[in-house]
Every structure is written in structure tokens, then in C-alpha cells.
PDB file of C-alpha atoms in Angstrom:
ATOM      1  CA  MET A 177       0.000   0.000   0.000  1.00 74.00           C
ATOM      2  CA  MET A 178       2.789   2.406   0.893  1.00 81.00           C
ATOM      3  CA  ASP A 179       4.423   1.808  -2.499  1.00 85.00           C
ATOM      4  CA  GLY A 180       1.227   2.877  -4.266  1.00 87.00           C
ATOM      5  CA  LEU A 181       1.020   5.934  -2.061  1.00 89.00           C
ATOM      6  CA  VAL A 182       4.620   6.882  -2.836  1.00 89.00           C
ATOM      7  CA  LYS A 183       3.946   6.430  -6.574  1.00 93.00           C
ATOM      8  CA  GLY A 184       0.989   8.783  -6.213  1.00 93.00           C
ATOM      9  CA  VAL A 185       3.181  11.274  -4.373  1.00 94.00           C
ATOM     10  CA  ARG A 186       5.794  11.119  -7.133  1.00 95.00           C
ATOM     11  CA  TRP A 187       3.097  11.780  -9.731  1.00 96.00           C
ATOM     12  CA  LEU A 188       1.713  14.661  -7.665  1.00 96.00           C
ATOM     13  CA  LEU A 189       5.199  16.139  -7.277  1.00 96.00           C
ATOM     14  CA  MET A 190       5.759  15.903 -11.031  1.00 97.00           C
ATOM     15  CA  VAL A 191       2.488  17.729 -11.662  1.00 96.00           C
ATOM     16  CA  THR A 192       3.114  20.437  -9.051  1.00 96.00           C
ATOM     17  CA  ARG A 193       6.727  20.991 -10.132  1.00 97.00           C
ATOM     18  CA  THR A 194       5.596  21.283 -13.739  1.00 97.00           C
ATOM     19  CA  ALA A 195       2.841  23.723 -12.794  1.00 96.00           C
ATOM     20  CA  SER A 196       5.294  25.748 -10.727  1.00 97.00           C
ATOM     21  CA  GLY A 197       7.765  25.851 -13.601  1.00 97.00           C
ATOM     22  CA  ILE A 198       5.090  26.895 -16.079  1.00 97.00           C
ATOM     23  CA  CYS A 199       3.942  29.702 -13.778  1.00 97.00           C
ATOM     24  CA  LEU A 200       7.525  30.916 -13.374  1.00 97.00           C
ATOM     25  CA  LEU A 201       8.268  30.766 -17.114  1.00 98.00           C
ATOM     26  CA  ALA A 202       5.018  32.542 -17.956  1.00 98.00           C
ATOM     27  CA  SER A 203       5.810  35.279 -15.450  1.00 97.00           C
ATOM     28  CA  VAL A 204       9.311  35.744 -16.875  1.00 97.00           C
ATOM     29  CA  ALA A 205       7.926  35.810 -20.438  1.00 98.00           C
ATOM     30  CA  ILE A 206       5.309  38.449 -19.563  1.00 97.00           C
ATOM     31  CA  ASN A 207       7.943  40.520 -17.792  1.00 97.00           C
ATOM     32  CA  PHE A 208      10.314  40.238 -20.774  1.00 97.00           C
ATOM     33  CA  VAL A 209       7.619  41.259 -23.257  1.00 97.00           C
ATOM     34  CA  ASN A 210       6.580  44.139 -21.007  1.00 96.00           C
ATOM     35  CA  ILE A 211      10.177  45.386 -20.717  1.00 96.00           C
ATOM     36  CA  ILE A 212      10.721  45.219 -24.485  1.00 96.00           C
ATOM     37  CA  GLY A 213       7.426  46.999 -25.107  1.00 95.00           C
ATOM     38  CA  ARG A 214       8.121  49.692 -22.547  1.00 94.00           C
ATOM     39  CA  TYR A 215      11.712  50.520 -23.470  1.00 93.00           C
ATOM     40  CA  PHE A 216      11.650  50.003 -27.233  1.00 94.00           C
ATOM     41  CA  PHE A 217       8.080  50.864 -28.196  1.00 93.00           C
ATOM     42  CA  SER A 218       6.973  53.111 -25.269  1.00 93.00           C
ATOM     43  CA  VAL A 219       3.982  50.821 -24.668  1.00 93.00           C
ATOM     44  CA  SER A 220       3.518  48.669 -21.595  1.00 93.00           C
ATOM     45  CA  ILE A 221       1.032  45.918 -20.873  1.00 94.00           C
ATOM     46  CA  PRO A 222      -1.450  47.322 -18.320  1.00 94.00           C
ATOM     47  CA  TRP A 223      -2.305  43.945 -16.794  1.00 95.00           C
ATOM     48  CA  ALA A 224       1.239  42.531 -16.676  1.00 96.00           C
ATOM     49  CA  GLU A 225       2.033  43.308 -13.028  1.00 95.00           C
ATOM     50  CA  GLU A 226      -1.213  41.774 -11.793  1.00 96.00           C
ATOM     51  CA  ILE A 227      -0.854  38.588 -13.800  1.00 97.00           C
ATOM     52  CA  MET A 228       2.819  38.224 -12.832  1.00 97.00           C
ATOM     53  CA  LEU A 229       1.810  38.515  -9.179  1.00 97.00           C
ATOM     54  CA  PHE A 230      -0.867  35.834  -9.615  1.00 97.00           C
ATOM     55  CA  LEU A 231       1.624  33.599 -11.423  1.00 97.00           C
ATOM     56  CA  MET A 232       4.104  34.012  -8.551  1.00 97.00           C
ATOM     57  CA  VAL A 233       1.396  32.954  -6.089  1.00 96.00           C
ATOM     58  CA  GLY A 234       0.777  29.896  -8.245  1.00 96.00           C
ATOM     59  CA  CYS A 235       4.501  29.194  -8.494  1.00 97.00           C
ATOM     60  CA  VAL A 236       5.034  29.398  -4.734  1.00 96.00           C
ATOM     61  CA  PHE A 237       2.007  27.374  -3.675  1.00 96.00           C
ATOM     62  CA  THR A 238       2.591  24.601  -6.196  1.00 95.00           C
ATOM     63  CA  GLY A 239       6.342  24.588  -5.617  1.00 94.00           C
ATOM     64  CA  CYS A 240       5.936  24.304  -1.844  1.00 94.00           C
ATOM     65  CA  CYS A 241       4.770  20.710  -2.278  1.00 94.00           C
ATOM     66  CA  ALA A 242       8.269  19.519  -3.189  1.00 93.00           C
ATOM     67  CA  VAL A 243       9.708  21.452  -0.248  1.00 93.00           C
ATOM     68  CA  ALA A 244       7.241  19.820   2.142  1.00 93.00           C
ATOM     69  CA  TRP A 245       7.907  16.335   0.769  1.00 93.00           C
ATOM     70  CA  GLU A 246      11.655  16.751   1.179  1.00 91.00           C
ATOM     71  CA  GLY A 247      11.270  18.304   4.637  1.00 86.00           C
ATOM     72  CA  ARG A 248      13.211  21.415   3.649  1.00 87.00           C
ATOM     73  CA  GLN A 249      10.925  24.011   5.193  1.00 83.00           C
ATOM     74  CA  ILE A 250      12.563  26.943   6.914  1.00 82.00           C
ATOM     75  CA  ARG A 251      13.139  26.036  10.534  1.00 79.00           C
ATOM     76  CA  MET A 252      14.368  27.965  13.515  1.00 79.00           C
ATOM     77  CA  ASP A 253      16.422  25.123  14.924  1.00 80.00           C
ATOM     78  CA  VAL A 254      19.681  26.642  16.131  1.00 84.00           C
ATOM     79  CA  VAL A 255      18.955  25.633  19.725  1.00 86.00           C
ATOM     80  CA  VAL A 256      17.292  22.344  18.763  1.00 86.00           C
ATOM     81  CA  THR A 257      20.426  21.117  16.965  1.00 87.00           C
ATOM     82  CA  MET A 258      22.352  21.395  20.250  1.00 89.00           C
ATOM     83  CA  LEU A 259      19.897  19.153  22.122  1.00 90.00           C
ATOM     84  CA  PRO A 260      20.304  15.397  22.602  1.00 92.00           C
ATOM     85  CA  GLU A 261      19.172  13.198  19.719  1.00 92.00           C
ATOM     86  CA  LYS A 262      15.932  11.961  21.302  1.00 94.00           C
ATOM     87  CA  VAL A 263      14.858  15.513  22.123  1.00 92.00           C
ATOM     88  CA  ARG A 264      15.751  16.639  18.573  1.00 91.00           C
ATOM     89  CA  GLU A 265      13.608  13.842  17.141  1.00 91.00           C
ATOM     90  CA  PHE A 266      10.731  14.890  19.393  1.00 93.00           C
ATOM     91  CA  PHE A 267      10.994  18.516  18.239  1.00 91.00           C
ATOM     92  CA  ALA A 268      11.278  17.422  14.588  1.00 89.00           C
ATOM     93  CA  LEU A 269       8.055  15.413  14.927  1.00 92.00           C
ATOM     94  CA  LEU A 270       6.372  18.252  16.825  1.00 93.00           C
ATOM     95  CA  SER A 271       7.412  20.671  14.088  1.00 91.00           C
ATOM     96  CA  GLU A 272       5.865  18.453  11.409  1.00 93.00           C
ATOM     97  CA  LEU A 273       2.637  18.076  13.381  1.00 95.00           C
ATOM     98  CA  VAL A 274       2.408  21.836  13.933  1.00 94.00           C
ATOM     99  CA  MET A 275       2.923  22.347  10.190  1.00 94.00           C
ATOM    100  CA  ILE A 276       0.070  19.952   9.418  1.00 96.00           C
ATOM    101  CA  ALA A 277      -2.209  21.657  11.965  1.00 97.00           C
ATOM    102  CA  THR A 278      -1.348  25.116  10.622  1.00 95.00           C
ATOM    103  CA  ALA A 279      -1.977  23.993   7.058  1.00 95.00           C
ATOM    104  CA  ALA A 280      -5.340  22.560   8.096  1.00 96.00           C
ATOM    105  CA  ALA A 281      -6.282  25.802   9.879  1.00 97.00           C
ATOM    106  CA  VAL A 282      -5.312  27.964   6.881  1.00 95.00           C
ATOM    107  CA  THR A 283      -7.334  25.707   4.600  1.00 95.00           C
ATOM    108  CA  VAL A 284     -10.418  25.757   6.821  1.00 95.00           C
ATOM    109  CA  PHE A 285     -10.341  29.542   7.213  1.00 96.00           C
ATOM    110  CA  ALA A 286      -9.598  30.199   3.536  1.00 95.00           C
ATOM    111  CA  TRP A 287     -12.441  28.259   1.929  1.00 93.00           C
ATOM    112  CA  PRO A 288     -15.274  30.625   2.982  1.00 95.00           C
ATOM    113  CA  VAL A 289     -13.338  33.513   1.418  1.00 94.00           C
ATOM    114  CA  ILE A 290     -12.781  31.472  -1.739  1.00 96.00           C
ATOM    115  CA  ALA A 291     -16.489  30.622  -1.888  1.00 95.00           C
ATOM    116  CA  GLN A 292     -17.429  34.321  -1.588  1.00 96.00           C
ATOM    117  CA  LEU A 293     -14.967  35.337  -4.295  1.00 95.00           C
ATOM    118  CA  ALA A 294     -16.490  32.734  -6.590  1.00 95.00           C
ATOM    119  CA  ALA A 295     -20.080  33.620  -5.683  1.00 96.00           C
ATOM    120  CA  PHE A 296     -19.572  37.332  -6.328  1.00 96.00           C
ATOM    121  CA  ASP A 297     -17.326  36.714  -9.371  1.00 95.00           C
ATOM    122  CA  GLU A 298     -14.681  39.080  -7.973  1.00 95.00           C
ATOM    123  CA  ARG A 299     -12.111  40.094 -10.579  1.00 96.00           C
ATOM    124  CA  SER A 300      -8.817  41.935 -10.580  1.00 94.00           C
ATOM    125  CA  GLN A 301      -8.834  45.562 -11.677  1.00 93.00           C
ATOM    126  CA  ALA A 302      -6.352  45.672 -14.541  1.00 93.00           C
ATOM    127  CA  ALA A 303      -6.571  42.151 -15.985  1.00 94.00           C
ATOM    128  CA  ASN A 304     -10.212  41.383 -15.144  1.00 95.00           C
ATOM    129  CA  PHE A 305      -8.924  38.006 -13.927  1.00 96.00           C
ATOM    130  CA  PRO A 306     -11.082  35.921 -11.536  1.00 96.00           C
ATOM    131  CA  LEU A 307      -9.576  36.386  -8.064  1.00 96.00           C
ATOM    132  CA  VAL A 308     -10.832  32.996  -6.951  1.00 96.00           C
ATOM    133  CA  ILE A 309      -8.040  31.287  -8.928  1.00 96.00           C
ATOM    134  CA  PRO A 310      -4.957  32.811  -7.265  1.00 95.00           C
ATOM    135  CA  GLN A 311      -6.689  32.890  -3.875  1.00 96.00           C
ATOM    136  CA  ALA A 312      -7.571  29.192  -4.151  1.00 96.00           C
ATOM    137  CA  MET A 313      -3.904  28.358  -4.724  1.00 96.00           C
ATOM    138  CA  ILE A 314      -3.169  29.153  -1.073  1.00 95.00           C
ATOM    139  CA  PRO A 315      -5.409  26.545   0.598  1.00 96.00           C
ATOM    140  CA  ILE A 316      -4.712  24.059  -2.198  1.00 96.00           C
ATOM    141  CA  GLY A 317      -0.972  24.429  -1.643  1.00 96.00           C
ATOM    142  CA  TYR A 318      -1.326  24.149   2.130  1.00 96.00           C
ATOM    143  CA  THR A 319      -3.572  21.093   1.842  1.00 96.00           C
ATOM    144  CA  LEU A 320      -1.110  19.347  -0.440  1.00 96.00           C
ATOM    145  CA  MET A 321       1.759  20.259   1.894  1.00 95.00           C
ATOM    146  CA  ALA A 322      -0.087  18.782   4.870  1.00 96.00           C
ATOM    147  CA  LEU A 323      -0.872  15.578   2.974  1.00 95.00           C
ATOM    148  CA  LEU A 324       2.709  15.198   1.779  1.00 95.00           C
ATOM    149  CA  VAL A 325       4.141  15.763   5.246  1.00 95.00           C
ATOM    150  CA  ALA A 326       1.661  13.228   6.662  1.00 95.00           C
ATOM    151  CA  VAL A 327       2.710  10.639   4.060  1.00 94.00           C
ATOM    152  CA  ARG A 328       6.369  11.391   4.762  1.00 92.00           C
ATOM    153  CA  LEU A 329       5.741  10.854   8.478  1.00 92.00           C
ATOM    154  CA  MET A 330       3.986   7.540   7.770  1.00 90.00           C
ATOM    155  CA  ARG A 331       7.012   6.400   5.746  1.00 85.00           C
ATOM    156  CA  ARG A 332       9.349   7.233   8.592  1.00 75.00           C
ATOM    157  CA  PRO A 333      11.041   4.100   9.887  1.00 67.00           C
ATOM    158  CA  SER A 334      10.367   3.385  13.519  1.00 56.00           C
ATOM    159  CA  ARG A 335      13.590   3.425  15.459  1.00 50.00           C
ATOM    160  CA  ALA A 336      14.293   0.393  17.542  1.00 44.00           C
ATOM    161  CA  PRO A 337      16.407   0.856  20.653  1.00 45.00           C
ATOM    162  CA  GLY A 338      20.042   1.031  19.580  1.00 45.00           C
ATOM    163  CA  ALA A 339      19.180   1.624  15.900  1.00 43.00           C
ATOM    164  CA  ASP A 340      21.403   3.891  13.879  1.00 44.00           C
ATOM    165  CA  ALA A 341      19.968   7.422  14.113  1.00 42.00           C
ATOM    166  CA  SER A 342      21.683   8.627  10.962  1.00 42.00           C
ATOM    167  CA  GLN A 343      19.173   6.823   8.746  1.00 42.00           C
ATOM    168  CA  HIS A 344      16.302   8.980   7.541  1.00 41.00           C
TER     169      HIS A 344
END
């Protein structure tokens, strides 16, 4: 069962990395076209800044899935690294559980806002782009992060007394 789950995670990571890359490339392309237009033709794209911002939101909240899977989130662990191994492991697990709880809270609190944006068909000013799309990326990204961290925790080998702690 775990092998099937890991295959699903690999597929999900491929999809989210691809989406993140596409968002980043699209943002760079829009910026490049806008720069050329502005400096060579004295014409800029009025909606470029808005769309680039939305693409960056998409890039970050799809790209965060790979970070969560690899456990490379930013951590304030200067003091924790000086603690004994068992205490470090406890704080590492606690950190992961807090991340999952925070992601769940953000998701729960974000969905009513997303539903209102969709119901009222709120759109951005310059691009007339539906705001529900970039706003929905936030709880979607957090939900995927929480799921990936949970799967990573389930894959974690249980440490028997005297087992080598360097294995991850």
C-alpha cells in the first residue's frame, strides 16, 4: 500500500513541479515582453504586473509541495540542533505536526473567502482576472503540503532501541 502511495506522491510532485515551472516561465515571459514593449516601443502591458503577481502565487504554492515532501521548510532550529538526539527527534516530529495543523487551519479559514470570491465573481482591476483562482492556490498548496508531510511521516522508519539514528 505504501508503495502505491509513494507512486501517487511522485506523480503529484511531477504535476506540481511542472505547474510551478510553467507559472515561473510565464511570469518571466510576460515581464520580458513588457520590458521590451516599454523601453523600445513606449507601450507597456497594463495587466502585466497583476498577472505576474498571480503567477508568482501559483509558483510558490505549487512549488511548496516539493519542499514539504523533502522536509526542507525553513526552521528555527539553532537551539534544537544542540539538544540530545531523542529531544531533537521529538521537536522534529512536533514541528511536522504543527505544520500539518497550521496547514489545516489555513485551509479551513480560507475556503469561505474562496467561496465568496467565486459567488460574487470578484475580478482583478487591470486584468479582469477571476480572483478565486490565485486565492484558491493558497489553501490548495497548504492542503497538499499537509498531505505530503503526513505521508512522509507515515514512511518514517520506527527506530528500535540502539538503531542507527543517521538513517532517515
